[in-house]
Structures are given as structure tokens and as C-alpha cells.
Short mmCIF file of C-alpha atoms in Angstrom, two decimals:
data_model
loop_
_atom_site.label_atom_id
_atom_site.label_comp_id
_atom_site.label_asym_id
_atom_site.label_seq_id
_atom_site.Cartn_x
_atom_site.Cartn_y
_atom_site.Cartn_z
CA MET A 13 0.00 0.00 0.00
CA GLY A 14 1.46 3.37 -1.00
CA VAL A 15 2.12 6.14 1.52
CA THR A 16 -0.66 8.34 0.11
CA LEU A 17 -3.23 5.54 0.26
CA ARG A 18 -2.14 4.62 3.78
CA ILE A 19 -2.72 8.21 4.89
CA LEU A 20 -6.13 8.29 3.17
CA PHE A 21 -7.22 4.99 4.66
CA PHE A 22 -6.12 5.69 8.22
CA SER A 23 -7.41 9.28 8.10
CA SER A 24 -10.82 8.00 6.99
CA PHE A 25 -10.74 5.38 9.72
CA ALA A 26 -9.83 7.98 12.33
CA VAL A 27 -12.64 10.30 11.24
CA ALA A 28 -15.14 7.44 11.28
CA SER A 29 -13.97 6.36 14.74
CA PHE A 30 -14.22 9.94 16.00
CA ILE A 31 -17.81 10.27 14.72
CA ALA A 32 -18.72 6.93 16.23
CA SER A 33 -17.23 7.97 19.59
CA LEU A 34 -19.18 11.22 19.53
CA MET A 35 -22.32 9.30 18.78
CA SER A 36 -21.73 6.98 21.73
CA ALA A 37 -20.78 9.80 24.09
CA ASN A 38 -23.75 11.94 23.14
CA ALA A 39 -26.29 9.17 22.63
CA GLU A 40 -29.59 10.38 23.99
CA VAL A 41 -31.59 8.14 26.23
CA VAL A 42 -35.23 8.67 25.30
CA SER A 43 -37.94 6.86 27.24
CA LEU A 44 -41.40 6.78 25.69
CA PRO A 45 -44.50 4.72 26.49
CA PRO A 46 -44.80 1.58 24.35
CA TYR A 47 -47.29 1.38 21.52
CA SER A 48 -50.61 -0.32 22.16
CA LEU A 49 -52.71 -2.26 19.70
CA THR A 50 -56.30 -3.24 20.34
CA ALA A 51 -59.12 -4.73 18.36
CA ALA A 52 -62.83 -5.13 19.00
CA PRO A 53 -65.13 -6.87 19.75
CA ASN A 54 -63.18 -7.92 22.78
CA PRO A 55 -64.58 -11.19 24.20
CA SER A 56 -62.23 -14.15 24.57
CA SER A 57 -64.01 -16.18 21.88
CA MET A 58 -62.83 -15.78 18.30
CA GLY A 59 -66.37 -15.56 17.00
CA TYR A 60 -69.88 -15.66 18.37
CA THR A 61 -73.44 -14.64 17.63
CA LEU A 62 -75.42 -12.20 19.76
CA ASP A 63 -78.75 -10.51 19.01
CA GLY A 64 -78.59 -11.49 15.38
CA TRP A 65 -75.04 -10.16 14.87
CA ASP A 66 -72.06 -12.29 13.92
CA TYR A 67 -69.02 -10.93 15.74
CA VAL A 68 -65.48 -11.72 14.66
CA ARG A 69 -62.62 -10.69 16.93
CA ALA A 70 -59.38 -9.82 15.18
CA THR A 71 -56.66 -10.72 17.67
CA PRO A 72 -54.30 -7.73 18.08
CA SER A 73 -51.12 -8.54 16.20
CA VAL A 74 -48.77 -7.01 13.66
CA GLY A 75 -49.34 -8.31 10.16
CA THR A 76 -52.53 -9.58 8.58
CA THR A 77 -55.19 -11.52 10.45
CA SER A 78 -58.32 -12.98 8.86
CA LEU A 79 -61.13 -14.63 10.77
CA SER A 80 -64.57 -15.80 9.74
CA ILE A 81 -67.95 -17.12 10.80
CA GLY A 82 -69.82 -18.90 8.04
CA ASP A 83 -69.59 -16.78 4.90
CA SER A 84 -68.84 -13.60 6.84
CA TYR A 85 -65.29 -12.50 7.62
CA ILE A 86 -63.09 -9.75 9.07
CA SER A 87 -59.51 -9.06 7.98
CA THR A 88 -57.15 -6.66 9.76
CA SER A 89 -53.72 -5.44 8.68
CA VAL A 90 -51.26 -3.69 11.01
CA GLY A 91 -47.83 -2.45 9.95
CA LEU A 92 -45.22 -0.66 12.09
CA HIS A 93 -42.54 -0.24 9.38
CA PRO A 94 -41.59 1.68 7.32
CA SER A 95 -44.36 3.77 8.90
CA PRO A 96 -47.40 2.81 11.00
CA SER A 97 -50.49 1.79 9.07
CA ILE A 98 -53.72 0.05 9.98
CA SER A 99 -56.67 -1.21 8.00
CA VAL A 100 -59.75 -3.32 8.51
CA SER A 101 -61.98 -4.92 5.90
CA GLY A 102 -64.92 -7.22 6.07
CA ASN A 103 -67.71 -8.88 4.19
CA ALA A 104 -71.19 -9.64 5.50
CA SER A 105 -73.12 -12.48 3.94
CA GLY A 106 -76.39 -13.29 5.64
CA ALA A 107 -75.34 -11.76 8.96
CA ARG A 108 -73.95 -8.52 10.36
CA VAL A 109 -70.23 -8.18 11.05
CA TYR A 110 -67.97 -5.48 12.39
CA GLY A 111 -64.30 -4.96 13.13
CA LEU A 112 -62.13 -2.29 14.70
CA VAL A 113 -58.37 -1.75 14.95
CA GLU A 114 -56.87 0.92 17.20
CA LEU A 115 -53.15 1.79 17.34
CA ILE A 116 -51.70 4.27 19.84
CA TYR A 117 -48.04 5.26 19.97
CA TYR A 118 -45.88 8.17 21.14
CA PHE A 119 -43.10 10.40 19.86
CA THR A 120 -40.93 13.28 21.00
CA ILE A 121 -38.51 15.77 19.46
CA THR A 122 -35.14 16.10 21.19
CA GLY A 123 -33.11 19.30 21.05
CA ALA A 124 -33.07 22.84 22.42
CA ALA A 125 -36.33 23.99 24.00
CA GLY A 126 -38.72 25.79 21.70
CA ALA A 127 -41.09 25.30 18.80
CA VAL A 128 -40.00 22.95 16.01
CA PRO A 129 -41.75 22.98 12.61
CA VAL A 130 -42.85 19.42 11.80
CA ASN A 131 -44.63 18.42 8.63
CA ILE A 132 -47.36 15.94 9.48
CA GLN A 133 -48.75 13.90 6.63
CA ALA A 134 -51.62 11.51 7.17
CA ALA A 135 -54.24 9.91 5.01
CA GLY A 136 -57.21 7.77 5.83
CA GLY A 137 -60.46 6.68 4.38
CA ILE A 138 -63.51 4.44 4.46
CA SER A 139 -65.47 2.59 1.82
CA ASN A 140 -68.94 1.57 2.87
CA SER A 141 -67.67 0.98 6.39
CA ASN A 142 -70.61 2.78 8.04
CA TRP A 143 -68.20 3.60 10.83
CA GLU A 144 -65.00 5.65 10.71
CA ALA A 145 -61.30 6.18 10.14
CA ALA A 146 -59.56 8.57 12.53
CA PHE A 147 -56.10 10.09 13.12
CA GLN A 148 -55.17 12.41 15.98
CA VAL A 149 -52.04 13.93 17.55
CA ASP A 150 -52.09 15.50 21.02
CA SER A 151 -49.61 16.49 23.68
CA ILE A 152 -49.93 14.33 26.77
CA SER A 153 -48.98 17.28 28.98
CA LEU A 154 -51.87 19.20 30.46
CA TYR A 155 -49.58 22.20 30.84
CA ASP A 156 -48.63 22.58 27.19
CA GLN A 157 -51.20 25.09 25.99
CA THR A 158 -49.39 25.73 22.68
CA SER A 159 -49.52 22.18 21.30
CA PRO A 160 -51.75 21.66 18.28
CA HIS A 161 -54.65 19.30 18.07
CA VAL A 162 -54.07 17.54 14.76
CA ALA A 163 -57.03 15.48 13.63
CA GLY A 164 -58.48 13.75 10.61
CA LEU A 165 -61.80 11.95 10.67
CA VAL A 166 -64.30 10.47 8.25
CA SER A 167 -67.37 8.51 9.25
CA GLY A 168 -70.68 7.27 7.92
CA ALA A 169 -71.71 5.58 4.71
CA GLY A 170 -70.28 5.66 1.20
CA VAL A 171 -66.70 6.37 0.13
CA GLN A 172 -64.90 9.11 2.08
CA SER A 173 -61.31 10.09 2.80
CA PHE A 174 -59.19 12.68 4.60
CA SER A 175 -55.71 14.00 3.86
CA ILE A 176 -53.39 16.05 6.10
CA ASN A 177 -50.20 17.66 4.79
CA GLN A 178 -49.37 20.59 7.01
CA VAL A 179 -46.53 22.02 9.10
CA TYR A 180 -47.23 22.29 12.82
CA ASN A 181 -45.05 23.93 15.47
CA LEU A 182 -44.46 21.18 18.00
CA GLN A 183 -42.60 21.72 21.26
CA ALA A 184 -39.19 20.12 21.67
CA ASN A 185 -38.86 17.57 24.49
CA GLU A 186 -42.63 17.24 24.78
CA THR A 187 -44.26 13.82 24.48
CA TYR A 188 -47.02 13.50 21.89
CA ARG A 189 -49.59 10.78 21.50
CA VAL A 190 -50.66 9.50 18.09
CA TYR A 191 -54.08 7.85 17.88
CA MET A 192 -55.17 5.81 14.85
CA LEU A 193 -58.51 4.08 14.36
CA ALA A 194 -59.98 2.06 11.51
CA ALA A 195 -63.43 0.57 12.00
CA GLY A 196 -66.16 -0.87 9.85
CA ILE A 197 -69.59 -2.43 10.18
CA SER A 198 -71.96 -4.00 7.69
CA ASP A 199 -74.97 -6.28 7.37
CA ALA A 200 -74.61 -6.74 3.60
CA GLY A 201 -71.65 -6.50 1.25
CA SER A 202 -68.04 -5.50 1.92
CA PHE A 203 -66.33 -2.57 3.64
CA ASN A 204 -62.86 -1.26 4.51
CA ALA A 205 -61.16 1.53 6.50
CA TRP A 206 -57.50 2.59 6.74
CA VAL A 207 -55.05 5.19 8.19
CA ASP A 208 -51.34 5.88 7.39
CA PRO A 209 -49.24 8.84 8.83
CA THR A 210 -45.62 10.15 8.64
CA PHE A 211 -43.69 12.99 10.36
CA THR A 212 -40.79 15.14 9.07
CA ILE A 213 -38.76 17.85 10.82
CA ASP A 214 -38.16 21.02 8.80
CA PRO A 215 -34.95 20.25 6.81
CA ALA A 216 -33.46 23.60 7.92
CA LEU A 217 -33.54 22.35 11.53
CA ALA A 218 -33.00 18.63 10.95
CA SER A 219 -29.40 18.76 12.19
CA GLN A 220 -30.49 20.34 15.47
CA TYR A 221 -33.45 18.14 16.35
CA SER A 222 -34.32 14.44 16.20
CA LEU A 223 -37.60 12.54 16.18
CA TYR A 224 -37.95 9.54 18.48
CA PHE A 225 -40.88 7.14 18.49
CA SER A 226 -42.13 4.35 20.73
CA ASP A 227 -40.05 1.19 20.36
CA ASP A 228 -40.72 -0.76 17.14
CA ILE A 229 -42.52 2.18 15.51
CA GLY A 230 -41.02 3.33 12.21
CA ASN A 231 -41.23 6.64 10.38
CA ALA A 232 -40.81 6.41 6.62
CA VAL A 233 -39.18 9.84 6.24
CA SER A 234 -35.56 10.36 7.36
CA ALA A 235 -34.34 13.97 7.16
CA VAL A 236 -30.55 13.44 7.44
CA PRO A 237 -28.24 10.41 7.89
CA GLU A 238 -27.51 9.45 11.49
CA PRO A 239 -23.88 9.79 12.76
CA SER A 240 -23.46 6.00 12.62
CA THR A 241 -24.52 6.08 8.97
CA TRP A 242 -21.89 8.71 8.19
CA ALA A 243 -19.25 6.61 9.95
CA MET A 244 -20.15 3.54 7.92
CA LEU A 245 -20.14 5.56 4.69
CA ILE A 246 -16.65 6.91 5.39
CA LEU A 247 -15.34 3.42 6.15
CA GLY A 248 -17.05 2.17 3.01
CA PHE A 249 -15.42 4.84 0.85
CA ALA A 250 -12.02 4.00 2.35
CA GLY A 251 -12.57 0.31 1.67
CA VAL A 252 -13.60 0.97 -1.94
CA GLY A 253 -10.52 3.14 -2.45
CA PHE A 254 -8.26 0.41 -1.05
CA MET A 255 -9.82 -2.29 -3.28
CA THR A 256 -9.47 -0.05 -6.34
CA TYR A 257 -5.80 0.53 -5.51
CA ARG A 258 -5.18 -3.23 -5.09
CA ARG A 259 -6.83 -4.03 -8.40
CA ARG A 260 -4.81 -1.37 -10.22
CA LYS A 261 -1.60 -2.61 -8.61
CA GLN A 262 -2.35 -6.21 -9.58
CA SER A 263 -3.23 -5.11 -13.12
CA ASN A 264 0.05 -3.20 -13.43
CA ALA A 265 1.97 -6.20 -12.12
CA ILE A 266 0.38 -8.45 -14.74
CA SER A 267 1.14 -5.94 -17.52
CA ILE A 268 4.81 -5.72 -16.49
CA ALA A 269 5.05 -9.50 -16.35
#
């Protein structure tokens, strides 16, 4: 390995190590409540009949769950990555059915105290669900009078949807609760309901603030690479440079031979 390449390689390694050490030294410990996932009806039986209604309980779980009674069924879908999403669909054939999925999780913004512009995008909708799809963001602090009440809601019959794409000034180091609901009910035919949100810090402030969510909750949008990502990139570039040098050296050796 030539002197110049040695300097490049070890300098890159040193920079990467320095970034990694900073990341470890300044790693923030953020404690947030865990996410909760519920479904209804909520009896212990998977399915039962009461007052002429066929009830199907979708057991709370991540992924897709489908349950049925006779020709009627309920299917729920819950995803936590790359961003949270929930949906419920069903079909009633000769009996009434209904299903509900509710996901609650939390997030915070770490950094200097003050308002932080955050773009909140959320979409939801219903199709013949005769119930509702809902999305809501609230501060869990009773003392934060400046926090916004972000909400999207559609309910009733027919095909309806809501869409949120707006910047809100959220308070740094405050804990926010995200509530998502998808519910449907029918005594004839099929229905569905769904909700899917994401959050993004203003790019101008992305280096000063970070979004943290409840464990296992993803957020599809990433404003800037994390320090560990930069460290891996630098090491990767150094490795690529070294391999290129080796190949050129071997090629030159073969040519001389």
C-alpha cells in the first residue's frame, strides 16, 4: 500500500472512529411509552353470535389476520414499518359483522427547547364501512397550551377520505400521543377503512433536532443520515478506495510480467 493511500485509509478510519465515539458519548436516552394495539369486539371467543349479529374478533397482532364465521369475515392489517399503518376490511353475507383496529403510539422531538416545525402527513379513508377512520395527535402534557390538536376523521356511509399535509409547530422535548382508528360495520356486502401517517422535521432544523418514536414504531421519512450512517459511509469509501488501488496494482503487475 502506497504512503498516500495509507494516509487516506487511516485518516478516513480515524474520522469514522471519531464520529462513532461522539455518537456513543452523546447518545440520547429517550424513554417513551410503548405502543398499544387493540381490536374489538373484545370477548375471549374468536367468534360468536349475539342478538342477530355475527361478531369476529381480530386478535391484536402485527401483520394480517383474517377470521370468519360462516360466509362472513373480518380481515385486519397492522404495519409498524416503514411507517405505521392500519386497515380493517370485512364482508357480510347473511349476517352482520364489524371490526375495529386501534393503534396508539408516542413520539418526541429532542433538542433545544422551543417550537419545532414538523410536517405531518396523514391519510385515511372508508369505503362503505358505516363507521370511521380517525387520526389524531395530542400532547400528553396538560400544561402545554401551545400544542396543536391535529385530527383527521371520516365517518358514515359511502366512500370518504381525509388527507393532512401541514406544518405544525411542536414543542421540543414534549411527548405527543398518536391515535389511529380504523373501523367498519356491515350487514350486507363488503367494507374497509385505513389510516397511514408520517412525520418530518423542517430540513433547515433537521441537524439540530431528532424525532424519536415508541419502540418498534417506524417513520418512513428520514431527514438526514444518522452519525453512525456517516461513519459507515466513510469506512465504506475508504474500503472501496483500497480495493481499487489493489486491483490497479495487480493489473500493473500483470502488464509488467
